[in-house]
PDB file of C-alpha atoms in Angstrom:
ATOM      1  CA  MET M 296      84.526  65.820  18.873  1.00 47.00           C
ATOM      2  CA  LEU M 297      84.996  69.501  18.016  1.00 49.00           C
ATOM      3  CA  ASN M 298      84.171  70.831  14.588  1.00 50.00           C
ATOM      4  CA  SER M 299      86.219  73.623  12.995  1.00 48.00           C
ATOM      5  CA  ASP M 300      83.911  76.362  14.337  1.00 50.00           C
ATOM      6  CA  GLN M 301      84.076  75.231  17.953  1.00 47.00           C
ATOM      7  CA  THR M 302      86.791  75.793  20.501  1.00 46.00           C
ATOM      8  CA  GLU M 303      87.352  74.554  23.995  1.00 45.00           C
ATOM      9  CA  LEU M 304      85.458  77.665  25.108  1.00 47.00           C
ATOM     10  CA  ASP M 305      82.206  76.165  23.806  1.00 49.00           C
ATOM     11  CA  LEU M 306      82.472  73.210  26.158  1.00 47.00           C
ATOM     12  CA  PRO M 307      80.666  73.372  29.511  1.00 48.00           C
ATOM     13  CA  PRO M 308      82.921  73.776  32.548  1.00 49.00           C
ATOM     14  CA  PRO M 309      83.599  70.464  34.293  1.00 49.00           C
ATOM     15  CA  HIS M 310      82.052  69.983  37.734  1.00 46.00           C
ATOM     16  CA  SER M 311      83.000  67.567  40.455  1.00 45.00           C
ATOM     17  CA  GLU M 312      80.805  64.932  42.106  1.00 45.00           C
ATOM     18  CA  SER M 313      80.606  67.015  45.296  1.00 46.00           C
ATOM     19  CA  GLU M 314      79.432  70.072  43.375  1.00 44.00           C
ATOM     20  CA  PRO M 315      75.666  70.199  42.690  1.00 44.00           C
ATOM     21  CA  ALA M 316      74.500  69.888  39.106  1.00 44.00           C
ATOM     22  CA  PHE M 317      72.591  73.147  39.582  1.00 45.00           C
ATOM     23  CA  GLY M 318      73.992  76.449  40.758  1.00 44.00           C
ATOM     24  CA  GLY M 319      71.318  77.107  43.411  1.00 45.00           C
ATOM     25  CA  ALA M 320      71.367  76.882  47.205  1.00 46.00           C
ATOM     26  CA  GLU M 321      71.429  73.515  48.996  1.00 46.00           C
ATOM     27  CA  ASP M 322      69.938  72.168  52.195  1.00 49.00           C
ATOM     28  CA  ALA M 323      71.842  69.885  54.613  1.00 51.00           C
ATOM     29  CA  SER M 324      71.127  66.794  52.468  1.00 50.00           C
ATOM     30  CA  GLY M 325      72.835  68.340  49.462  1.00 50.00           C
ATOM     31  CA  VAL M 326      69.590  68.660  47.485  1.00 50.00           C
ATOM     32  CA  GLY M 327      69.240  71.941  45.618  1.00 50.00           C
ATOM     33  CA  LEU M 328      66.567  74.305  46.941  1.00 48.00           C
ATOM     34  CA  CYS M 329      66.659  76.856  44.123  1.00 48.00           C
ATOM     35  CA  PRO M 330      67.782  74.958  41.061  1.00 48.00           C
ATOM     36  CA  GLN M 331      69.333  77.129  38.376  1.00 49.00           C
ATOM     37  CA  PRO M 332      70.495  75.250  35.287  1.00 47.00           C
ATOM     38  CA  ARG M 333      74.254  75.357  34.763  1.00 49.00           C
ATOM     39  CA  VAL M 334      75.654  76.596  31.503  1.00 48.00           C
ATOM     40  CA  GLY M 335      75.834  73.728  29.066  1.00 49.00           C
ATOM     41  CA  GLU M 336      73.262  71.463  30.699  1.00 51.00           C
ATOM     42  CA  PRO M 337      71.442  69.132  28.273  1.00 54.00           C
ATOM     43  CA  GLY M 338      68.623  70.968  26.546  1.00 52.00           C
ATOM     44  CA  GLU M 339      70.214  74.357  27.190  1.00 48.00           C
ATOM     45  CA  PRO M 340      72.251  76.253  24.584  1.00 46.00           C
ATOM     46  CA  VAL M 341      75.986  76.145  25.254  1.00 40.00           C
ATOM     47  CA  LYS M 342      77.199  79.582  26.379  1.00 48.00           C
ATOM     48  CA  LYS M 343      80.767  80.670  26.825  1.00 55.00           C
ATOM     49  CA  ASP M 344      81.658  81.126  30.473  1.00 63.00           C
ATOM     50  CA  LEU M 345      84.197  83.902  30.032  1.00 62.00           C
ATOM     51  CA  GLN M 346      83.076  86.269  32.788  1.00 72.00           C
ATOM     52  CA  HIS M 347      86.230  85.641  34.832  1.00 83.00           C
ATOM     53  CA  LEU M 348      88.493  86.721  31.953  1.00 86.00           C
ATOM     54  CA  SER M 349      89.528  90.290  31.239  1.00 90.00           C
ATOM     55  CA  ARG M 350      88.031  92.076  28.250  1.00 88.00           C
ATOM     56  CA  GLU M 351      91.344  91.841  26.415  1.00 89.00           C
ATOM     57  CA  GLU M 352      91.644  88.090  27.050  1.00 89.00           C
ATOM     58  CA  ARG M 353      88.055  87.487  25.826  1.00 87.00           C
ATOM     59  CA  ARG M 354      88.823  89.507  22.689  1.00 86.00           C
ATOM     60  CA  ARG M 355      92.048  87.559  22.128  1.00 87.00           C
ATOM     61  CA  ARG M 356      90.268  84.204  22.467  1.00 87.00           C
ATOM     62  CA  ARG M 357      87.416  85.261  20.185  1.00 85.00           C
ATOM     63  CA  ARG M 358      89.909  86.369  17.524  1.00 86.00           C
ATOM     64  CA  ALA M 359      91.700  83.018  17.757  1.00 88.00           C
ATOM     65  CA  THR M 360      88.781  81.098  16.219  1.00 90.00           C
ATOM     66  CA  ALA M 361      89.005  79.896  12.634  1.00 91.00           C
ATOM     67  CA  LYS M 362      85.639  81.465  11.784  1.00 91.00           C
ATOM     68  CA  TYR M 363      86.813  84.898  12.980  1.00 92.00           C
ATOM     69  CA  ARG M 364      90.138  84.648  11.135  1.00 92.00           C
ATOM     70  CA  THR M 365      88.395  83.660   7.892  1.00 94.00           C
ATOM     71  CA  ALA M 366      85.930  86.548   8.160  1.00 94.00           C
ATOM     72  CA  HIS M 367      88.734  88.987   8.986  1.00 94.00           C
ATOM     73  CA  ALA M 368      90.843  87.797   6.041  1.00 96.00           C
ATOM     74  CA  THR M 369      87.859  88.257   3.709  1.00 97.00           C
ATOM     75  CA  ARG M 370      87.224  91.809   4.985  1.00 97.00           C
ATOM     76  CA  GLU M 371      90.922  92.652   4.620  1.00 98.00           C
ATOM     77  CA  ARG M 372      91.037  91.288   1.069  1.00 98.00           C
ATOM     78  CA  ILE M 373      88.025  93.443   0.093  1.00 98.00           C
ATOM     79  CA  ARG M 374      89.626  96.504   1.724  1.00 98.00           C
ATOM     80  CA  VAL M 375      92.944  96.002  -0.106  1.00 98.00           C
ATOM     81  CA  GLU M 376      91.173  95.480  -3.448  1.00 98.00           C
ATOM     82  CA  ALA M 377      89.235  98.747  -2.975  1.00 98.00           C
ATOM     83  CA  PHE M 378      92.466 100.514  -2.020  1.00 96.00           C
ATOM     84  CA  ASN M 379      94.243  99.239  -5.141  1.00 97.00           C
ATOM     85  CA  MET M 380      91.304 100.194  -7.378  1.00 97.00           C
ATOM     86  CA  ALA M 381      91.407 103.743  -5.972  1.00 97.00           C
ATOM     87  CA  PHE M 382      95.111 103.990  -6.807  1.00 96.00           C
ATOM     88  CA  ALA M 383      94.427 102.689 -10.316  1.00 94.00           C
ATOM     89  CA  GLU M 384      91.741 105.354 -10.838  1.00 95.00           C
ATOM     90  CA  LEU M 385      94.054 108.078  -9.554  1.00 95.00           C
ATOM     91  CA  ARG M 386      96.845 106.790 -11.818  1.00 94.00           C
ATOM     92  CA  LYS M 387      94.582 107.160 -14.878  1.00 92.00           C
ATOM     93  CA  LEU M 388      94.163 110.882 -14.131  1.00 93.00           C
ATOM     94  CA  LEU M 389      97.892 111.655 -13.962  1.00 93.00           C
ATOM     95  CA  PRO M 390      99.971 112.547 -17.027  1.00 91.00           C
ATOM     96  CA  THR M 391     103.211 110.575 -17.353  1.00 87.00           C
ATOM     97  CA  LEU M 392     105.583 109.676 -20.128  1.00 84.00           C
ATOM     98  CA  PRO M 393     105.184 106.962 -21.225  1.00 88.00           C
ATOM     99  CA  PRO M 394     101.471 106.870 -20.298  1.00 81.00           C
ATOM    100  CA  ASP M 395     101.497 103.149 -19.492  1.00 83.00           C
ATOM    101  CA  LYS M 396     104.505 103.401 -17.143  1.00 86.00           C
ATOM    102  CA  LYS M 397     104.030 101.326 -13.981  1.00 90.00           C
ATOM    103  CA  LEU M 398     104.236 103.525 -10.868  1.00 93.00           C
ATOM    104  CA  SER M 399     104.442 102.548  -7.226  1.00 95.00           C
ATOM    105  CA  LYS M 400     101.809 103.833  -4.809  1.00 96.00           C
ATOM    106  CA  ILE M 401     104.183 106.390  -3.327  1.00 97.00           C
ATOM    107  CA  GLU M 402     105.133 107.572  -6.828  1.00 95.00           C
ATOM    108  CA  ILE M 403     101.441 107.954  -7.696  1.00 95.00           C
ATOM    109  CA  LEU M 404     100.866 110.053  -4.567  1.00 96.00           C
ATOM    110  CA  ARG M 405     103.909 112.237  -5.173  1.00 96.00           C
ATOM    111  CA  LEU M 406     102.985 112.739  -8.820  1.00 95.00           C
ATOM    112  CA  ALA M 407      99.408 113.626  -7.802  1.00 96.00           C
ATOM    113  CA  ILE M 408     100.724 116.253  -5.358  1.00 97.00           C
ATOM    114  CA  CYS M 409     102.950 117.772  -8.054  1.00 96.00           C
ATOM    115  CA  TYR M 410     100.142 117.717 -10.629  1.00 96.00           C
ATOM    116  CA  ILE M 411      97.670 119.411  -8.263  1.00 96.00           C
ATOM    117  CA  SER M 412     100.287 122.048  -7.460  1.00 96.00           C
ATOM    118  CA  TYR M 413     100.871 122.608 -11.181  1.00 96.00           C
ATOM    119  CA  LEU M 414      97.109 122.951 -11.850  1.00 96.00           C
ATOM    120  CA  ASN M 415      96.803 125.497  -8.992  1.00 96.00           C
ATOM    121  CA  HIS M 416      99.689 127.454 -10.485  1.00 96.00           C
ATOM    122  CA  VAL M 417      98.017 127.423 -13.926  1.00 96.00           C
ATOM    123  CA  LEU M 418      94.752 128.708 -12.427  1.00 95.00           C
ATOM    124  CA  ASP M 419      96.530 131.498 -10.536  1.00 93.00           C
ATOM    125  CA  VAL M 420      98.287 132.840 -13.658  1.00 82.00           C
TER     126      VAL M 420
END
């Protein structure tokens, strides 16, 4: 049974009866001469066998996990909150009538440009 953090990628690749349990060379009897444990053998940590996939496909599969999506959503939420706080701070520095008027982000930026231009003009006079 898979838990929410696992995907099919965490499962070891299936192997057939004719395929040796180890990835090493065989003699004529089918017995492995140089046993190398396969990925996902008991006692070994399960590793993702994604070498045959392109870099883009590996990235796409990694981003499809619930754990990745949750972490990404958290980072995005923090980024948006910081962005909104910066706009709020900038809004406090701009003179408007009435002072508590709600402004959109584009209005805040345009007003800031006009206010900076005005302050430059005042300094030049």
